[in-house]
CSV table of C-alpha atoms and ligand atoms in Angstrom, one decimal:
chain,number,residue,atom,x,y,z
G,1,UNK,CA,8.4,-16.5,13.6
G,2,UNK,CA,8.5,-15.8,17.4
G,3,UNK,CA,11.4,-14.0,19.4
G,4,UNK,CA,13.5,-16.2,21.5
G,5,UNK,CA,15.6,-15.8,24.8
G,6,UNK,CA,17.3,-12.0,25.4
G,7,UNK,CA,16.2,-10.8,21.9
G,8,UNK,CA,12.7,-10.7,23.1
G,9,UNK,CA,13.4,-7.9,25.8
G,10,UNK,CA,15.9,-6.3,23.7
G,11,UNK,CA,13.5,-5.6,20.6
G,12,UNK,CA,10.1,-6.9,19.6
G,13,UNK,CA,11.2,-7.2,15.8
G,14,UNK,CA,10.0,-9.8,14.1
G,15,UNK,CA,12.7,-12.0,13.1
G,16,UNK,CA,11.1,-12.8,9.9
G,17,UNK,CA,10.1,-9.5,7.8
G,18,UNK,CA,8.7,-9.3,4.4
G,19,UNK,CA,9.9,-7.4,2.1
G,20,UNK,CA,7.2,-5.6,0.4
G,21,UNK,CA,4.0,-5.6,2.3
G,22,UNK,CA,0.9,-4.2,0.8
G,23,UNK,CA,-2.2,-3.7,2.3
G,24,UNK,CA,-5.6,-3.5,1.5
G,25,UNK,CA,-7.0,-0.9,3.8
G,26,UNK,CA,-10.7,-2.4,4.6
G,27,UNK,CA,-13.0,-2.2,6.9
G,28,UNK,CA,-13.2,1.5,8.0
G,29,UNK,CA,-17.1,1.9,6.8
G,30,UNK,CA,-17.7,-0.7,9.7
G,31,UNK,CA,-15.6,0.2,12.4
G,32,UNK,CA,-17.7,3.6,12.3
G,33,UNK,CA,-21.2,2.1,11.7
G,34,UNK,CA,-20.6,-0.3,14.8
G,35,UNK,CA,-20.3,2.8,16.9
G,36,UNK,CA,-22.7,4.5,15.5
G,37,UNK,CA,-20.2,7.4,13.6
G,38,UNK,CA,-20.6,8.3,10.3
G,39,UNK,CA,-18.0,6.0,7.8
G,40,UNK,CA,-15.9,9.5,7.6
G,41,UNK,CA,-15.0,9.5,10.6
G,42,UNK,CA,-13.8,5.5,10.0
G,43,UNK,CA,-11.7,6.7,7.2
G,44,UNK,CA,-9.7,9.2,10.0
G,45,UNK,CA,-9.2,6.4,12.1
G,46,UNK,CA,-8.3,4.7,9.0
G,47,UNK,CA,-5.5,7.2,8.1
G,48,UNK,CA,-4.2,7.5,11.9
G,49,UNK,CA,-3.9,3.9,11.3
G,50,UNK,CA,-1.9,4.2,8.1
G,51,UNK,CA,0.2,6.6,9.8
G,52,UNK,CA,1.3,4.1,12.9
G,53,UNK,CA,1.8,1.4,10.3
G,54,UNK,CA,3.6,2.5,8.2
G,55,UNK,CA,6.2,4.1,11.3
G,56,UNK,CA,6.1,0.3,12.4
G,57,UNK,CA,7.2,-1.2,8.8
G,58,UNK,CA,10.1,1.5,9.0
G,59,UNK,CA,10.8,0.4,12.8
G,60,UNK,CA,10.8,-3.5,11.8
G,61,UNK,CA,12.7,-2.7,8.3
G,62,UNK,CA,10.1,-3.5,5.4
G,63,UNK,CA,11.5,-1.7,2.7
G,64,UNK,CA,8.2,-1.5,0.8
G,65,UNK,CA,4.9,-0.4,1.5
G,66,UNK,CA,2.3,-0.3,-0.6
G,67,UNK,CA,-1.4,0.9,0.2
G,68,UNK,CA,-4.5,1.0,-1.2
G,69,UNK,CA,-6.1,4.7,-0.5
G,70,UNK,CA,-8.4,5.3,-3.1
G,71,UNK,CA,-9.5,3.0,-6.3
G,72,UNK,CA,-10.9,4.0,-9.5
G,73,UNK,CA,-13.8,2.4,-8.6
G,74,UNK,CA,-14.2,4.6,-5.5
G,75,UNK,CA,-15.4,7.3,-7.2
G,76,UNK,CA,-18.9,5.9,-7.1
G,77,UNK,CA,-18.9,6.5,-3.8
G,78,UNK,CA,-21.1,9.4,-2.0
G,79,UNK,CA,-19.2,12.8,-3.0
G,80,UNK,CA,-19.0,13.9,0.5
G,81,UNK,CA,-17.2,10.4,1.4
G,82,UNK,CA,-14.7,11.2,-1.4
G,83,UNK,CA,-13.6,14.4,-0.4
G,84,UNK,CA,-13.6,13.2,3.1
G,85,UNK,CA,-11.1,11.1,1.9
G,86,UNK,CA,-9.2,13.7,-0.2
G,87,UNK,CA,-9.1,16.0,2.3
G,88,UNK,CA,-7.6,13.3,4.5
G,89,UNK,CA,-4.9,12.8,1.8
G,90,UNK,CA,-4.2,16.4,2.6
G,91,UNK,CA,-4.1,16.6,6.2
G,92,UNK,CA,-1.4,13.2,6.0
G,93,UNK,CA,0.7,14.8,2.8
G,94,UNK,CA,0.7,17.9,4.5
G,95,UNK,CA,1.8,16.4,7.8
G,96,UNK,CA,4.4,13.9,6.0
G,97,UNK,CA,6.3,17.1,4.7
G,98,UNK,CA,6.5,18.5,8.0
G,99,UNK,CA,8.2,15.4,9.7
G,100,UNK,CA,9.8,13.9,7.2
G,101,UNK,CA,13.0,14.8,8.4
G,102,UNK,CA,12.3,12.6,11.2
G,103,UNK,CA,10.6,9.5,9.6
G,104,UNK,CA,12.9,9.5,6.6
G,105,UNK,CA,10.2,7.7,4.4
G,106,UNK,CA,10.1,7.3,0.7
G,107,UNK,CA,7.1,8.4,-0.5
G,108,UNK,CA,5.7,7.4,-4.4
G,109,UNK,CA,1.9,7.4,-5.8
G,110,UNK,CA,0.7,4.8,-8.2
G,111,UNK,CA,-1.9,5.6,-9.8
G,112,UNK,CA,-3.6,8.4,-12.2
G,113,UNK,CA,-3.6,11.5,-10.2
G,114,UNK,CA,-5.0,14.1,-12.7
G,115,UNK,CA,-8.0,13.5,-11.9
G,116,UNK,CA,-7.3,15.0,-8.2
G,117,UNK,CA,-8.3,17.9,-6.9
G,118,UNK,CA,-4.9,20.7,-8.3
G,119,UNK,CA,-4.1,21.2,-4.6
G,120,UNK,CA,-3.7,17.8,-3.6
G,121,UNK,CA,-1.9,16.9,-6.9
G,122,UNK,CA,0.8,19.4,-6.1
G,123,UNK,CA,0.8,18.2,-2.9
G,124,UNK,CA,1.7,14.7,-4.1
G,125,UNK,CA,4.3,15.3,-6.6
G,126,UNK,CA,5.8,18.1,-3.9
G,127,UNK,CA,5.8,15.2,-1.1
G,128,UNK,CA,7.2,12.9,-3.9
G,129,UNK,CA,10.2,15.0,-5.2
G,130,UNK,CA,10.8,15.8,-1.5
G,131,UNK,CA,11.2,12.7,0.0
G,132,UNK,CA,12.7,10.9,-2.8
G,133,UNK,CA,16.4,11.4,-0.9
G,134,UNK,CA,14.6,8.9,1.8
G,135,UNK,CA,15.2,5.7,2.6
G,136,UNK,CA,15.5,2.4,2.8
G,137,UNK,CA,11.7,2.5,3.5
G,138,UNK,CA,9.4,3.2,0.5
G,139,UNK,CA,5.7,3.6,0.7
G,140,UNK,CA,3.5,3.2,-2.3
G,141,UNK,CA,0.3,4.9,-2.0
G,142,UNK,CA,-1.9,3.2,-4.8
G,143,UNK,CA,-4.5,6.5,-5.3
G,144,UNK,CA,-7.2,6.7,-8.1
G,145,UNK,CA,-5.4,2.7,-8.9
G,146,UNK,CA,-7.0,-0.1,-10.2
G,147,UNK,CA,-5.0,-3.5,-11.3
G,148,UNK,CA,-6.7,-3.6,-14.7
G,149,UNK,CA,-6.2,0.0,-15.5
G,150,UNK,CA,-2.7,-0.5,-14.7
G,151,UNK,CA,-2.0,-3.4,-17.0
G,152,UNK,CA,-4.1,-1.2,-19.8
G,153,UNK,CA,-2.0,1.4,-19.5
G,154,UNK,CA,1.0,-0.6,-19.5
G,155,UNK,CA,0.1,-2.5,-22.5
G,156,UNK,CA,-1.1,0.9,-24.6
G,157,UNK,CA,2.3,2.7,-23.6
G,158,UNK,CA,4.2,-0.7,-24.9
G,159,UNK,CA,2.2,-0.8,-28.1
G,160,UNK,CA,2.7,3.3,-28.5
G,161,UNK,CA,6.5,2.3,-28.0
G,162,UNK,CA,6.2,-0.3,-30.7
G,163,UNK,CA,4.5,2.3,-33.3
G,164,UNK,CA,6.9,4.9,-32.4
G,165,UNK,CA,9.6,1.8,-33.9
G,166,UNK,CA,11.3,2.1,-29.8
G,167,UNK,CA,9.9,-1.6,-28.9
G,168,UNK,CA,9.5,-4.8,-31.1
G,169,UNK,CA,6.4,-7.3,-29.8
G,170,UNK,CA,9.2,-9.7,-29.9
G,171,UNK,CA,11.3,-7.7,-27.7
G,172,UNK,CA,8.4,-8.2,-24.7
G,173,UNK,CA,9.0,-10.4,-21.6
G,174,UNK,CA,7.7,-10.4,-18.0
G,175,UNK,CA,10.5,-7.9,-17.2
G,176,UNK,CA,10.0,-5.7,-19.7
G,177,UNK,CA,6.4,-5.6,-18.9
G,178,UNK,CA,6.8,-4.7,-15.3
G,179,UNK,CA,8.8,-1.9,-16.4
G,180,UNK,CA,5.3,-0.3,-17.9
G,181,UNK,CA,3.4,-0.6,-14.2
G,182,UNK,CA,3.4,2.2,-11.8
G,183,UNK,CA,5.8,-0.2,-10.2
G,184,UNK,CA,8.2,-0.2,-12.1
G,185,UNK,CA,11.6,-1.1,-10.5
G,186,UNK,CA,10.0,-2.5,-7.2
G,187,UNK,CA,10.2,-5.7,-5.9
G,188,UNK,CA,7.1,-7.8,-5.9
G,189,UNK,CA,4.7,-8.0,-2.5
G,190,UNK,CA,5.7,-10.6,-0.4
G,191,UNK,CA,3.2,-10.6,1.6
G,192,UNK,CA,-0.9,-8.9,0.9
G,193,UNK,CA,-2.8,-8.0,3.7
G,194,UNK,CA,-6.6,-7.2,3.6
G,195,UNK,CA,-7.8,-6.6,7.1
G,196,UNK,CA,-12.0,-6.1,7.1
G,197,UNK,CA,-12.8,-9.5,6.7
G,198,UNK,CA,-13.4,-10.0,3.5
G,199,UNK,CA,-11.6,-12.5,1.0
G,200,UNK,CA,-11.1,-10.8,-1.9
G,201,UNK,CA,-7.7,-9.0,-4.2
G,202,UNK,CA,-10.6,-5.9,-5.4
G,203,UNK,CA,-8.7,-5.0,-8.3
G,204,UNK,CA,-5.4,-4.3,-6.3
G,205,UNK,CA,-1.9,-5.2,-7.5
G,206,UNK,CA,-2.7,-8.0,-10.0
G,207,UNK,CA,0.4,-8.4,-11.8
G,208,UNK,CA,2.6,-7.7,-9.1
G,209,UNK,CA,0.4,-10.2,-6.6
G,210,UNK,CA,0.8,-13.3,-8.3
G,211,UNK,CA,3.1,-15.2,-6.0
G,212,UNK,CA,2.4,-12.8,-2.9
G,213,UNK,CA,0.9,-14.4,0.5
G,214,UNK,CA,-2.2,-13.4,1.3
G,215,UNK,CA,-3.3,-12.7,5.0
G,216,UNK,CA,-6.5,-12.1,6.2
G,217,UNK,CA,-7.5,-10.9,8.9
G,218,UNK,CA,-11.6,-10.1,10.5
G,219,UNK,CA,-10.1,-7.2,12.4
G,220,UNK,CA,-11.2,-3.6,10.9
G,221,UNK,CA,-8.7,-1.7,9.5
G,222,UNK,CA,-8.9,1.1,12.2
G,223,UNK,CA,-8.1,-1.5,14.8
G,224,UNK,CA,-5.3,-3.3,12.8
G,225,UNK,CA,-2.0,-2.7,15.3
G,226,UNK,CA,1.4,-3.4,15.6
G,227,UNK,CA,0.2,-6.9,17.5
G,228,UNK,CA,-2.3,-7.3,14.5
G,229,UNK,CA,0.9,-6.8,12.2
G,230,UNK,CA,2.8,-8.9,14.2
G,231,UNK,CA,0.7,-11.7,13.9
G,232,UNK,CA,0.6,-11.4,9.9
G,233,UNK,CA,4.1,-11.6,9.8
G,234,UNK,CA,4.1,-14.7,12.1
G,235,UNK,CA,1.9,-16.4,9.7
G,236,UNK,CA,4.0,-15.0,6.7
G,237,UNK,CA,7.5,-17.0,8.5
G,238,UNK,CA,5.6,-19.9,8.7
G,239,UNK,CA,4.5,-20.1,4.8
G,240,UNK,CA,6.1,-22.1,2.4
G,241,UNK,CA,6.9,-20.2,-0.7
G,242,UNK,CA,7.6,-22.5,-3.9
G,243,UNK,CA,6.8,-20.0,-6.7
G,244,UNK,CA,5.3,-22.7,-8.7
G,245,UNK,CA,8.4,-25.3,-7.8
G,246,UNK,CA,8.1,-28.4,-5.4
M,1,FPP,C1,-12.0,0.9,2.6
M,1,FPP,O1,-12.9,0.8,3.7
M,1,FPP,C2,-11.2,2.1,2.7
M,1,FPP,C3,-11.1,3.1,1.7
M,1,FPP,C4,-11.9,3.0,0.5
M,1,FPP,C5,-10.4,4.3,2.0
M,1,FPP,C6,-9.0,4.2,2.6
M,1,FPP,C7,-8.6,5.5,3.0
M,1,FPP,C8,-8.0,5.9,4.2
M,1,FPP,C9,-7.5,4.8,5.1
M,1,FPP,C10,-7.7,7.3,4.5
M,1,FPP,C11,-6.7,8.0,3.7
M,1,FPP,C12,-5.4,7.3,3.4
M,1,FPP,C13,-4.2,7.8,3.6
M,1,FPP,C14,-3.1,7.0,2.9
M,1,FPP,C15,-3.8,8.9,4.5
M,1,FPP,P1,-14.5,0.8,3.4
M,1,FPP,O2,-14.9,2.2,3.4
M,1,FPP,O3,-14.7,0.1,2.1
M,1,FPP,O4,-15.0,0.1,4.6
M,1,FPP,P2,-16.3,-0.9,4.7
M,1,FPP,O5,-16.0,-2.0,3.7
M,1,FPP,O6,-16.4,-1.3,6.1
M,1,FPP,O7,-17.5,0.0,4.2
């Protein structure tokens, strides 16, 4: 929804803000081929972008953030791409300690992460314990994630519960369920965007998705900015949510 009268010189804040925005990060790969750099250097932009997004959602008060960074399919991916983006993880962890004082945001992974290199695993659960005094803003970095793995390995620790005689099958219900995802505790997405141009949820989020608006948008993730953001949470005030009602 658009600012009106004083506000608009007084703060740009949208008046309408979701809740939980997550974000497909697509697009980088692009962004560098079209000038002619190699798709590392797409996934640096990519992070700088991360980093200004995420200080925006903080700004505007989103209280969750979740990102897609790495999926377990990614791994397929050229080795020197992967640790491009593992080092990149780095550099940002690394850089998140230092000013967290200042930015005051939650940080939490969701994902596997012992597959990681050990540095950047320590790194993680260092940045974690460190900033979990943070707050209100949360962000979610979905790292070696996938949607399907997620639900397996909610559905093996509830049946491991069950044999352990801690869970009955009657006792499970949608609640109880979410409490086995990495995101456990946290609100739904409101609101999914996948810059990039494609049209697609790529294994991200599917539980929690499943009555979250989707935005797309053609612009490359590098180039996705605070008017780019501003214009998904426009289109986010102006949807109708029923949740399956009339
Ligand atoms: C998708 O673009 C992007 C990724 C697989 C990696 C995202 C990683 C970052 C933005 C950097 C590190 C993250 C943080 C949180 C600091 P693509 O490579 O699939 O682009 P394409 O579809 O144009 O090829």
């Amino acid at each position: 929804m658009a600012l009106f009268g004083k506000d608009k010189k007084k703060s740009d804040i949208p008046q309408i803000v979701p809740r939980h925005v997550a974000i497909i990060m697509d697009g980088n790969g692009r962004w560098a081929k079209r000038r002619g750099l190699p798709r590392t250097a797409g996934h640096a932009a990519g992070a700088e972008t991360f980093r200004r997004v995420a200080s925006i959602c903080r700004e505007w008060g989103v209280e969750y953030l979740t990102v897609y960074a790495f999926s377990t399919e990614n791994w397929k991916r050229p080795a020197e791409e992967v640790s491009a983006i593992m080092e990149l993880l780095r550099k940002y962890l690394l850089e998140a300690i230092a000013e967290m004082e200042k930015e005051k945001i939650r940080i939490v992974f969701f994902g596997d992460l012992s597959p990681l290199p050990a540095e950047l695993r320590q790194l993680a659960e260092e940045t974690v314990e460190r900033s979990a005094k943070y707050g209100p803003c949360q962000v979610n970095i979905c790292l070696n994630y996938g949607g399907r793995d997620e639900l397996l390995r909610a559905a093996r620790a509830f049946a491991a519960d069950c044999a352990a005689g801690k869970r009955t099958p009657e006792e499970l219900s949608e609640t109880v369920f979410s409490n086995y995802l990495f995101s456990a505790g946290i609100p739904d997405p409101d609101l999914l965007i996948r810059p990039g141009g494609e049209e697609r949820i790529s294994n991200f989020l599917l539980w929690q998705a499943a009555y979250a608006e989707f935005y797309f948008s053609d612009v490359n993730w590098p180039d996705f900015d605070r008017e780019e953001l501003r214009k998904a949470f426009a289109a986010y005030a102006l949807r109708q949510r029923r949740y399956g009602g009339v």
